[in-house]
GROMACS .gro file of C-alpha atoms in nm:
model
  417
    1MET     CA    1   6.182  10.333  12.801
    2HIS     CA    2   6.541  10.249  12.906
    3LYS     CA    3   6.420  10.118  13.244
    4LEU     CA    4   6.140   9.916  13.081
    5LYS     CA    5   6.392   9.744  12.851
    6ASN     CA    6   6.598   9.641  13.152
    7LEU     CA    7   6.294   9.469  13.306
    8VAL     CA    8   6.271   9.223  13.016
    9PRO     CA    9   6.483   8.909  13.083
   10GLN     CA   10   6.770   8.861  12.838
   11SER     CA   11   6.643   8.513  12.751
   12ILE     CA   12   6.319   8.669  12.622
   13LYS     CA   13   6.513   8.933  12.428
   14ASN     CA   14   6.723   8.656  12.272
   15ILE     CA   15   6.411   8.480  12.141
   16TYR     CA   16   6.310   8.809  11.978
   17HIS     CA   17   6.659   8.848  11.825
   18LEU     CA   18   6.652   8.490  11.693
   19PHE     CA   19   6.311   8.548  11.533
   20GLN     CA   20   6.444   8.869  11.375
   21ALA     CA   21   6.754   8.689  11.244
   22ILE     CA   22   6.550   8.406  11.088
   23LEU     CA   23   6.311   8.654  10.930
   24ALA     CA   24   6.600   8.870  10.800
   25ASN     CA   25   6.771   8.571  10.638
   26PHE     CA   26   6.456   8.465  10.457
   27TRP     CA   27   6.370   8.824  10.363
   28TYR     CA   28   6.708   8.883  10.197
   29GLY     CA   29   6.750   8.528  10.065
   30PHE     CA   30   7.037   8.402  10.285
   31PRO     CA   31   7.296   8.623  10.106
   32THR     CA   32   7.594   8.506  10.314
   33ARG     CA   33   7.569   8.164  10.145
   34LYS     CA   34   7.698   8.339   9.832
   35LEU     CA   35   7.995   8.495  10.013
   36LYS     CA   36   8.310   8.380  10.190
   37VAL     CA   37   8.242   8.525  10.534
   38ILE     CA   38   8.535   8.591  10.769
   39GLY     CA   39   8.422   8.650  11.128
   40ILE     CA   40   8.659   8.832  11.364
   41THR     CA   41   8.593   8.831  11.737
   42GLY     CA   42   8.799   8.923  12.045
   43THR     CA   43   8.803   9.178  12.325
   44ASP     CA   44   9.060   9.397  12.153
   45GLY     CA   45   9.199   9.418  11.800
   46LYS     CA   46   8.889   9.329  11.598
   47THR     CA   47   8.869   9.656  11.406
   48THR     CA   48   9.238   9.675  11.315
   49THR     CA   49   9.242   9.308  11.213
   50ALA     CA   50   8.933   9.359  10.995
   51GLN     CA   51   9.100   9.652  10.817
   52MET     CA   52   9.416   9.446  10.764
   53VAL     CA   53   9.232   9.143  10.626
   54THR     CA   54   9.036   9.368  10.390
   55LYS     CA   55   9.353   9.541  10.266
   56ILE     CA   56   9.530   9.210  10.199
   57LEU     CA   57   9.235   9.061  10.010
   58GLU     CA   58   9.200   9.378   9.801
   59GLU     CA   59   9.574   9.373   9.730
   60ALA     CA   60   9.526   9.018   9.603
   61GLY     CA   61   9.264   9.146   9.358
   62LYS     CA   62   8.959   9.022   9.548
   63LYS     CA   63   8.628   9.205   9.575
   64VAL     CA   64   8.559   9.261   9.944
   65ALA     CA   65   8.288   9.396  10.172
   66MET     CA   66   8.366   9.475  10.536
   67ALA     CA   67   8.160   9.585  10.837
   68SER     CA   68   8.352   9.707  11.141
   69THR     CA   69   8.303   9.920  11.451
   70ILE     CA   70   8.429  10.229  11.266
   71ASN     CA   71   8.333  10.180  10.901
   72PHE     CA   72   8.157   9.989  10.624
   73ARG     CA   73   8.325   9.912  10.293
   74ILE     CA   74   8.204   9.756   9.968
   75ASN     CA   75   8.446   9.730   9.674
   76GLY     CA   76   8.652  10.023   9.799
   77GLU     CA   77   8.352  10.248   9.866
   78GLU     CA   78   8.355  10.344  10.232
   79LYS     CA   79   8.130  10.513  10.487
   80LYS     CA   80   8.152  10.564  10.862
   81ASN     CA   81   7.971  10.346  11.115
   82LEU     CA   82   7.783  10.596  11.330
   83SER     CA   83   7.581  10.336  11.522
   84HIS     CA   84   7.825  10.273  11.813
   85PHE     CA   85   7.765   9.899  11.757
   86THR     CA   86   8.034   9.645  11.668
   87THR     CA   87   7.790   9.410  11.494
   88LEU     CA   88   7.487   9.524  11.296
   89SER     CA   89   7.131   9.424  11.379
   90SER     CA   90   7.008   9.111  11.199
   91PHE     CA   91   6.819   9.300  10.929
   92ALA     CA   92   7.099   9.553  10.876
   93ALA     CA   93   7.360   9.275  10.854
   94GLN     CA   94   7.161   9.073  10.599
   95LYS     CA   95   7.086   9.385  10.396
   96PHE     CA   96   7.457   9.471  10.393
   97ALA     CA   97   7.542   9.114  10.287
   98LYS     CA   98   7.292   9.133  10.002
   99GLN     CA   99   7.442   9.464   9.888
  100ALA     CA  100   7.783   9.294   9.891
  101VAL     CA  101   7.650   9.011   9.673
  102GLU     CA  102   7.489   9.256   9.431
  103ALA     CA  103   7.819   9.446   9.409
  104GLY     CA  104   7.993   9.126   9.303
  105CYS     CA  105   8.190   9.077   9.624
  106GLU     CA  106   8.352   8.743   9.694
  107TYR     CA  107   8.434   8.812  10.060
  108LEU     CA  108   8.253   8.963  10.359
  109ILE     CA  109   8.460   9.057  10.664
  110LEU     CA  110   8.249   9.091  10.979
  111GLU     CA  111   8.349   9.209  11.324
  112THR     CA  112   8.143   8.976  11.539
  113SER     CA  113   8.078   9.066  11.902
  114SER     CA  114   8.006   8.831  12.191
  115HIS     CA  115   7.669   9.003  12.234
  116SER     CA  116   7.567   8.928  11.875
  117LEU     CA  117   7.671   8.564  11.913
  118ASP     CA  118   7.492   8.519  12.245
  119GLN     CA  119   7.176   8.690  12.118
  120TYR     CA  120   7.157   8.487  11.792
  121ARG     CA  121   7.176   8.809  11.590
  122VAL     CA  122   7.420   8.641  11.352
  123TRP     CA  123   7.207   8.327  11.311
  124GLY     CA  124   7.214   8.212  10.950
  125ILE     CA  125   7.544   8.381  10.866
  126ASP     CA  126   7.760   8.119  10.698
  127TYR     CA  127   8.108   8.183  10.842
  128LYS     CA  128   8.389   8.028  10.640
  129ALA     CA  129   8.663   8.138  10.881
  130ALA     CA  130   8.656   8.239  11.247
  131VAL     CA  131   8.932   8.453  11.402
  132ILE     CA  132   8.993   8.516  11.773
  133THR     CA  133   9.231   8.798  11.869
  134ASN     CA  134   9.215   8.765  12.250
  135VAL     CA  135   8.973   8.743  12.542
  136THR     CA  136   9.029   8.968  12.843
  137ARG     CA  137   8.802   9.123  13.103
  138GLU     CA  138   8.512   9.312  12.944
  139HIS     CA  139   8.131   9.300  12.921
  140LEU     CA  140   8.092   9.123  13.256
  141ASP     CA  141   7.788   9.344  13.315
  142TYR     CA  142   7.626   9.129  13.045
  143HIS     CA  143   7.801   8.790  13.056
  144LYS     CA  144   7.852   8.790  13.438
  145THR     CA  145   8.156   8.557  13.428
  146MET     CA  146   8.465   8.524  13.210
  147GLU     CA  147   8.369   8.163  13.139
  148LYS     CA  148   8.033   8.269  12.991
  149TYR     CA  149   8.206   8.546  12.797
  150ARG     CA  150   8.454   8.299  12.646
  151ARG     CA  151   8.175   8.052  12.570
  152ALA     CA  152   7.981   8.320  12.381
  153LYS     CA  153   8.283   8.404  12.163
  154ALA     CA  154   8.354   8.035  12.102
  155LYS     CA  155   8.014   8.000  11.932
  156LEU     CA  156   8.170   8.162  11.625
  157PHE     CA  157   8.401   7.861  11.587
  158ARG     CA  158   8.150   7.578  11.609
  159LYS     CA  159   8.063   7.559  11.240
  160ALA     CA  160   8.344   7.758  11.079
  161ASN     CA  161   8.549   7.578  10.817
  162VAL     CA  162   8.871   7.745  10.937
  163ALA     CA  163   8.967   7.837  11.295
  164ILE     CA  164   9.237   8.102  11.343
  165VAL     CA  165   9.360   8.130  11.702
  166ASN     CA  166   9.609   8.344  11.896
  167LEU     CA  167   9.824   8.104  12.101
  168ASP     CA  168   9.937   8.389  12.328
  169MET     CA  169   9.589   8.441  12.471
  170GLU     CA  170   9.461   8.268  12.783
  171LYS     CA  171   9.307   7.925  12.714
  172PRO     CA  172   9.347   7.915  12.335
  173GLU     CA  173   9.230   7.552  12.354
  174ASP     CA  174   8.875   7.680  12.411
  175PHE     CA  175   8.880   7.791  12.047
  176LEU     CA  176   9.071   7.493  11.908
  177GLN     CA  177   8.835   7.227  12.044
  178PHE     CA  178   8.594   7.220  11.750
  179LYS     CA  179   8.602   6.996  11.443
  180ASN     CA  180   8.706   7.266  11.198
  181ASN     CA  181   8.851   7.146  10.867
  182LYS     CA  182   9.158   7.364  10.917
  183LYS     CA  183   9.318   7.522  11.223
  184ILE     CA  184   9.579   7.798  11.198
  185THR     CA  185   9.764   7.943  11.496
  186TYR     CA  186   9.972   8.257  11.539
  187SER     CA  187  10.196   8.389  11.815
  188LEU     CA  188  10.467   8.629  11.925
  189LYS     CA  189  10.589   8.383  12.192
  190ASN     CA  190  10.527   8.027  12.076
  191LYS     CA  191  10.754   7.910  11.794
  192LYS     CA  192  10.526   7.613  11.731
  193ALA     CA  193  10.257   7.845  11.595
  194ASP     CA  194  10.193   7.835  11.221
  195PHE     CA  195  10.275   8.205  11.203
  196PHE     CA  196  10.539   8.323  11.451
  197ALA     CA  197  10.678   8.677  11.453
  198GLU     CA  198  11.046   8.720  11.533
  199ASN     CA  199  11.324   8.979  11.511
  200ILE     CA  200  11.075   9.242  11.621
  201GLU     CA  201  11.171   9.610  11.622
  202THR     CA  202  10.911   9.862  11.732
  203GLY     CA  203  10.890  10.238  11.776
  204LEU     CA  204  10.635  10.518  11.776
  205SER     CA  205  10.619  10.515  11.396
  206GLY     CA  206  10.559  10.141  11.359
  207SER     CA  207  10.720   9.797  11.365
  208VAL     CA  208  10.942   9.568  11.162
  209PHE     CA  209  10.934   9.189  11.208
  210GLN     CA  210  10.985   8.861  11.027
  211VAL     CA  211  10.746   8.573  10.961
  212LEU     CA  212  10.887   8.255  10.807
  213ASN     CA  213  11.198   8.459  10.714
  214PHE     CA  214  10.984   8.712  10.530
  215ARG     CA  215  11.016   9.080  10.630
  216PHE     CA  216  10.707   9.280  10.730
  217GLN     CA  217  10.676   9.651  10.806
  218LEU     CA  218  10.382   9.815  10.983
  219HIS     CA  219  10.322  10.188  11.012
  220ILE     CA  220  10.114  10.138  11.326
  221PRO     CA  221  10.311  10.065  11.645
  222GLY     CA  222  10.280   9.804  11.916
  223ASP     CA  223  10.323   9.430  11.960
  224PHE     CA  224   9.945   9.404  11.975
  225ASN     CA  225   9.928   9.531  11.617
  226ILE     CA  226  10.182   9.268  11.514
  227GLU     CA  227   9.940   9.014  11.664
  228ASN     CA  228   9.660   9.167  11.457
  229ALA     CA  229   9.880   9.147  11.147
  230LEU     CA  230   9.953   8.780  11.214
  231ALA     CA  231   9.580   8.712  11.242
  232ALA     CA  232   9.526   8.883  10.906
  233VAL     CA  233   9.813   8.689  10.748
  234SER     CA  234   9.658   8.367  10.881
  235VAL     CA  235   9.329   8.453  10.708
  236ALA     CA  236   9.516   8.526  10.386
  237ASN     CA  237   9.702   8.196  10.411
  238SER     CA  238   9.374   8.007  10.447
  239GLU     CA  239   9.272   8.165  10.116
  240GLY     CA  240   9.596   8.081   9.938
  241ILE     CA  241   9.743   8.433   9.939
  242ASP     CA  242  10.123   8.449   9.962
  243LEU     CA  243  10.331   8.633  10.222
  244GLU     CA  244  10.467   8.880   9.967
  245THR     CA  245  10.115   9.007   9.892
  246CYS     CA  246  10.040   9.024  10.266
  247ALA     CA  247  10.354   9.226  10.338
  248ARG     CA  248  10.289   9.464  10.049
  249ALA     CA  249   9.931   9.527  10.166
  250LEU     CA  250  10.014   9.574  10.533
  251GLU     CA  251  10.290   9.824  10.456
  252LYS     CA  252  10.034  10.037  10.271
  253ILE     CA  253   9.821  10.081  10.584
  254LYS     CA  254   9.924  10.419  10.725
  255GLY     CA  255   9.688  10.397  11.022
  256VAL     CA  256   9.345  10.300  11.148
  257PRO     CA  257   9.119  10.582  11.274
  258GLY     CA  258   9.108  10.592  11.653
  259ARG     CA  259   9.357  10.308  11.690
  260MET     CA  260   9.702  10.435  11.795
  261GLU     CA  261   9.619  10.736  11.579
  262TYR     CA  262   9.888  11.003  11.580
  263VAL     CA  263   9.764  11.364  11.589
  264GLU     CA  264   9.996  11.590  11.391
  265ASN     CA  265  10.102  11.912  11.564
  266ASN     CA  266  10.377  12.175  11.552
  267ARG     CA  267  10.452  12.176  11.926
  268GLY     CA  268  10.680  11.873  11.925
  269LEU     CA  269  10.424  11.666  12.116
  270ASN     CA  270  10.339  11.302  12.061
  271ILE     CA  271   9.959  11.297  12.081
  272LEU     CA  272   9.779  10.967  12.038
  273VAL     CA  273   9.411  10.878  12.023
  274ASP     CA  274   9.329  10.516  12.098
  275PHE     CA  275   9.020  10.307  12.163
  276ALA     CA  276   9.174  10.117  12.458
  277LEU     CA  277   8.891  10.061  12.704
  278THR     CA  278   8.993   9.751  12.899
  279PRO     CA  279   9.266   9.707  13.163
  280ILE     CA  280   9.467   9.475  12.935
  281ALA     CA  281   9.440   9.709  12.636
  282LEU     CA  282   9.559   9.999  12.853
  283GLU     CA  283   9.842   9.786  12.993
  284LYS     CA  284   9.961   9.701  12.641
  285LEU     CA  285   9.933  10.062  12.527
  286TYR     CA  286  10.124  10.214  12.819
  287THR     CA  287  10.387   9.939  12.818
  288LEU     CA  288  10.456  10.037  12.457
  289LEU     CA  289  10.464  10.410  12.534
  290LEU     CA  290  10.706  10.356  12.822
  291LYS     CA  291  10.928  10.150  12.595
  292ILE     CA  292  10.944  10.396  12.304
  293LYS     CA  293  10.939  10.737  12.474
  294LYS     CA  294  11.250  10.952  12.500
  295PRO     CA  295  11.422  10.932  12.843
  296GLN     CA  296  11.315  11.281  12.953
  297ALA     CA  297  10.964  11.257  12.806
  298ARG     CA  298  10.661  11.226  13.029
  299ILE     CA  299  10.337  11.038  12.970
  300ILE     CA  300  10.009  11.225  13.017
  301ALA     CA  301   9.695  11.011  13.029
  302VAL     CA  302   9.340  11.130  12.957
  303PHE     CA  303   9.077  10.861  12.997
  304GLY     CA  304   8.741  10.754  13.138
  305SER     CA  305   8.517  10.449  13.120
  306CYS     CA  306   8.198  10.381  12.930
  307GLY     CA  307   7.872  10.366  13.125
  308GLU     CA  308   7.651  10.058  13.149
  309ARG     CA  309   7.953   9.829  13.114
  310ASP     CA  310   8.149   9.612  13.357
  311ARG     CA  311   8.189   9.832  13.668
  312GLY     CA  312   8.450   9.604  13.821
  313LYS     CA  313   8.710   9.697  13.561
  314ARG     CA  314   8.703  10.069  13.644
  315PRO     CA  315   8.936  10.078  13.948
  316ILE     CA  316   9.165   9.832  13.767
  317MET     CA  317   9.186  10.078  13.476
  318GLY     CA  318   9.274  10.354  13.723
  319GLU     CA  319   9.547  10.141  13.878
  320VAL     CA  320   9.697  10.040  13.542
  321VAL     CA  321   9.713  10.393  13.403
  322SER     CA  322   9.852  10.544  13.725
  323ARG     CA  323  10.128  10.282  13.723
  324TYR     CA  324  10.261  10.401  13.386
  325ALA     CA  325  10.159  10.765  13.338
  326ASP     CA  326  10.338  11.061  13.496
  327PHE     CA  327  10.017  11.265  13.488
  328VAL     CA  328   9.670  11.112  13.516
  329ILE     CA  329   9.353  11.295  13.412
  330VAL     CA  330   9.029  11.104  13.471
  331THR     CA  331   8.737  11.237  13.270
  332ASN     CA  332   8.402  11.151  13.119
  333ASP     CA  333   8.364  10.890  12.846
  334GLU     CA  334   8.018  10.783  12.730
  335PRO     CA  335   7.805  10.751  13.045
  336TYR     CA  336   7.486  10.644  12.866
  337HIS     CA  337   7.228  10.640  13.150
  338GLU     CA  338   7.479  10.605  13.434
  339ASP     CA  339   7.585  10.886  13.666
  340PRO     CA  340   7.913  11.021  13.517
  341THR     CA  341   8.039  11.126  13.860
  342GLN     CA  342   8.000  10.773  13.993
  343ILE     CA  343   8.188  10.627  13.697
  344ILE     CA  344   8.475  10.874  13.743
  345ASN     CA  345   8.492  10.809  14.119
  346GLU     CA  346   8.509  10.433  14.062
  347ILE     CA  347   8.806  10.482  13.826
  348ALA     CA  348   8.973  10.729  14.063
  349ALA     CA  349   8.947  10.477  14.348
  350GLY     CA  350   9.205  10.265  14.168
  351VAL     CA  351   9.458  10.544  14.105
  352LYS     CA  352   9.773  10.478  14.310
  353ASP     CA  353  10.077  10.685  14.408
  354LYS     CA  354   9.937  11.007  14.268
  355LYS     CA  355   9.846  11.331  14.444
  356GLU     CA  356   9.532  11.514  14.335
  357ASN     CA  357   9.592  11.851  14.167
  358GLU     CA  358   9.964  11.777  14.149
  359ASN     CA  359   9.993  11.482  13.910
  360PHE     CA  360   9.634  11.357  13.919
  361TRP     CA  361   9.320  11.546  13.821
  362ILE     CA  362   8.950  11.467  13.800
  363ILE     CA  363   8.805  11.680  13.520
  364PRO     CA  364   8.457  11.557  13.414
  365ASP     CA  365   8.439  11.776  13.100
  366ARG     CA  366   8.636  11.581  12.838
  367ARG     CA  367   8.732  11.894  12.643
  368GLU     CA  368   8.864  12.059  12.959
  369ALA     CA  369   9.057  11.741  13.038
  370ILE     CA  370   9.222  11.755  12.695
  371ILE     CA  371   9.301  12.125  12.746
  372LYS     CA  372   9.468  12.041  13.079
  373ALA     CA  373   9.681  11.774  12.910
  374LEU     CA  374   9.793  12.020  12.643
  375GLN     CA  375   9.880  12.277  12.910
  376LEU     CA  376  10.091  12.024  13.100
  377ALA     CA  377  10.274  11.895  12.794
  378GLN     CA  378  10.627  11.986  12.695
  379PRO     CA  379  10.813  11.892  12.374
  380ASP     CA  380  10.864  11.513  12.337
  381ASP     CA  381  10.596  11.433  12.596
  382ILE     CA  382  10.333  11.177  12.504
  383ILE     CA  383   9.962  11.253  12.550
  384ALA     CA  384   9.738  10.947  12.527
  385VAL     CA  385   9.364  11.015  12.497
  386THR     CA  386   9.189  10.680  12.525
  387GLY     CA  387   8.848  10.516  12.536
  388MET     CA  388   8.655  10.673  12.250
  389GLY     CA  389   8.885  10.622  11.954
  390ALA     CA  390   8.729  10.744  11.630
  391GLU     CA  391   8.376  10.782  11.769
  392GLU     CA  392   8.186  11.073  11.612
  393SER     CA  393   7.948  11.121  11.903
  394MET     CA  394   7.913  11.076  12.277
  395ILE     CA  395   7.597  10.922  12.426
  396VAL     CA  396   7.477  11.093  12.743
  397GLY     CA  397   7.140  10.964  12.861
  398ASP     CA  398   6.914  10.966  12.557
  399GLN     CA  399   7.123  11.232  12.381
  400LYS     CA  400   7.381  11.174  12.109
  401ILE     CA  401   7.623  11.465  12.134
  402PRO     CA  402   7.866  11.533  11.845
  403TRP     CA  403   8.217  11.447  11.963
  404ASN     CA  404   8.548  11.333  11.819
  405ASP     CA  405   8.865  11.320  12.029
  406ARG     CA  406   9.099  11.394  11.740
  407GLN     CA  407   8.892  11.690  11.621
  408VAL     CA  408   8.872  11.839  11.971
  409ILE     CA  409   9.249  11.804  12.015
  410LEU     CA  410   9.308  11.984  11.683
  411GLU     CA  411   9.064  12.261  11.782
  412GLU     CA  412   9.241  12.319  12.113
  413LEU     CA  413   9.587  12.307  11.954
  414GLU     CA  414   9.471  12.579  11.714
  415LYS     CA  415   9.373  12.803  12.008
  416ILE     CA  416   9.718  12.769  12.164
  417LYS     CA  417   9.897  12.912  11.857
   0.00000   0.00000   0.00000
């Protein structure tokens, strides 16, 4: 069945998706027309930004529905997203929107992937605001070129009333070219942005920064999360919500599952689970870890790469991680229908200045890779397990195998006691 699907041209599949989207809209009565829909797209940061926007709107007393890679939320009621998809199918999305309307929600926050935009799966969704976090190398197995990838994401902005753009990303003008009624920019580097973060202090426990002389505190670390916060503040501003409410809401966020998630332990280790699965995301993560670690602490990396995705990024990921980590452990991620050994070898080909079985290991079994990291670790060391984030399962071929990085780490820590 998998091979048969691959024989069908994408253009034909897109016609099918468009038909499904039209049918779904009529079936559920175009529910998004009764909601203020905020669409969030970008290679990295969509999920965290969606959680932040939701928290701010709720803090402001708004009724909100949100669909993200990790969870669904309607008026504070939450359930996990077990589908492995960023954006729901057309029928599922319209059904969710109708449930939001019936629950009395005013807002709908939607993570919106480039695939869903290219395939017309979000046809008929009436986006009030469009947010772009960044665009870096990813999904070239599907889009083929970065230009086509950017063009797909830019579709979100064509009819949106408000465009919210990160000035620090490459070619922000691609997302500022449309005739939106309002354009809001944010940045960590460009003081001309509408929302500019300054006086930044960051550590493993979070960040402190100022926006328009107003103090913000985040309990999730990294400059990239400050960017996400600025995107969320920009959304809030477009809806007339003040900075005080934004700051109060953001400070209440203690973490986002699978995103720079700290795993508590009694061994004095700093263990993090993160979804980073692109070279740029890994670069940002390890730059942060290098900056905040204690002088004697070492960085231990456990990572792989998802199957049936852009193969060209794999050796780049290997090179990036080996540049920052003291110990590199390449393991399995979600191979789907690809050969796991081939994926691992393609990553390993990029690993530089490391000697196998001394400071570099290839351990296909992800649990065994985590065990190896725990064996290597000493107090104050940082273990970063990346690629799967808060996923509850691992897809191998046609099988969906129960798996959660954080849970496996806790299980193995328990055995060490």
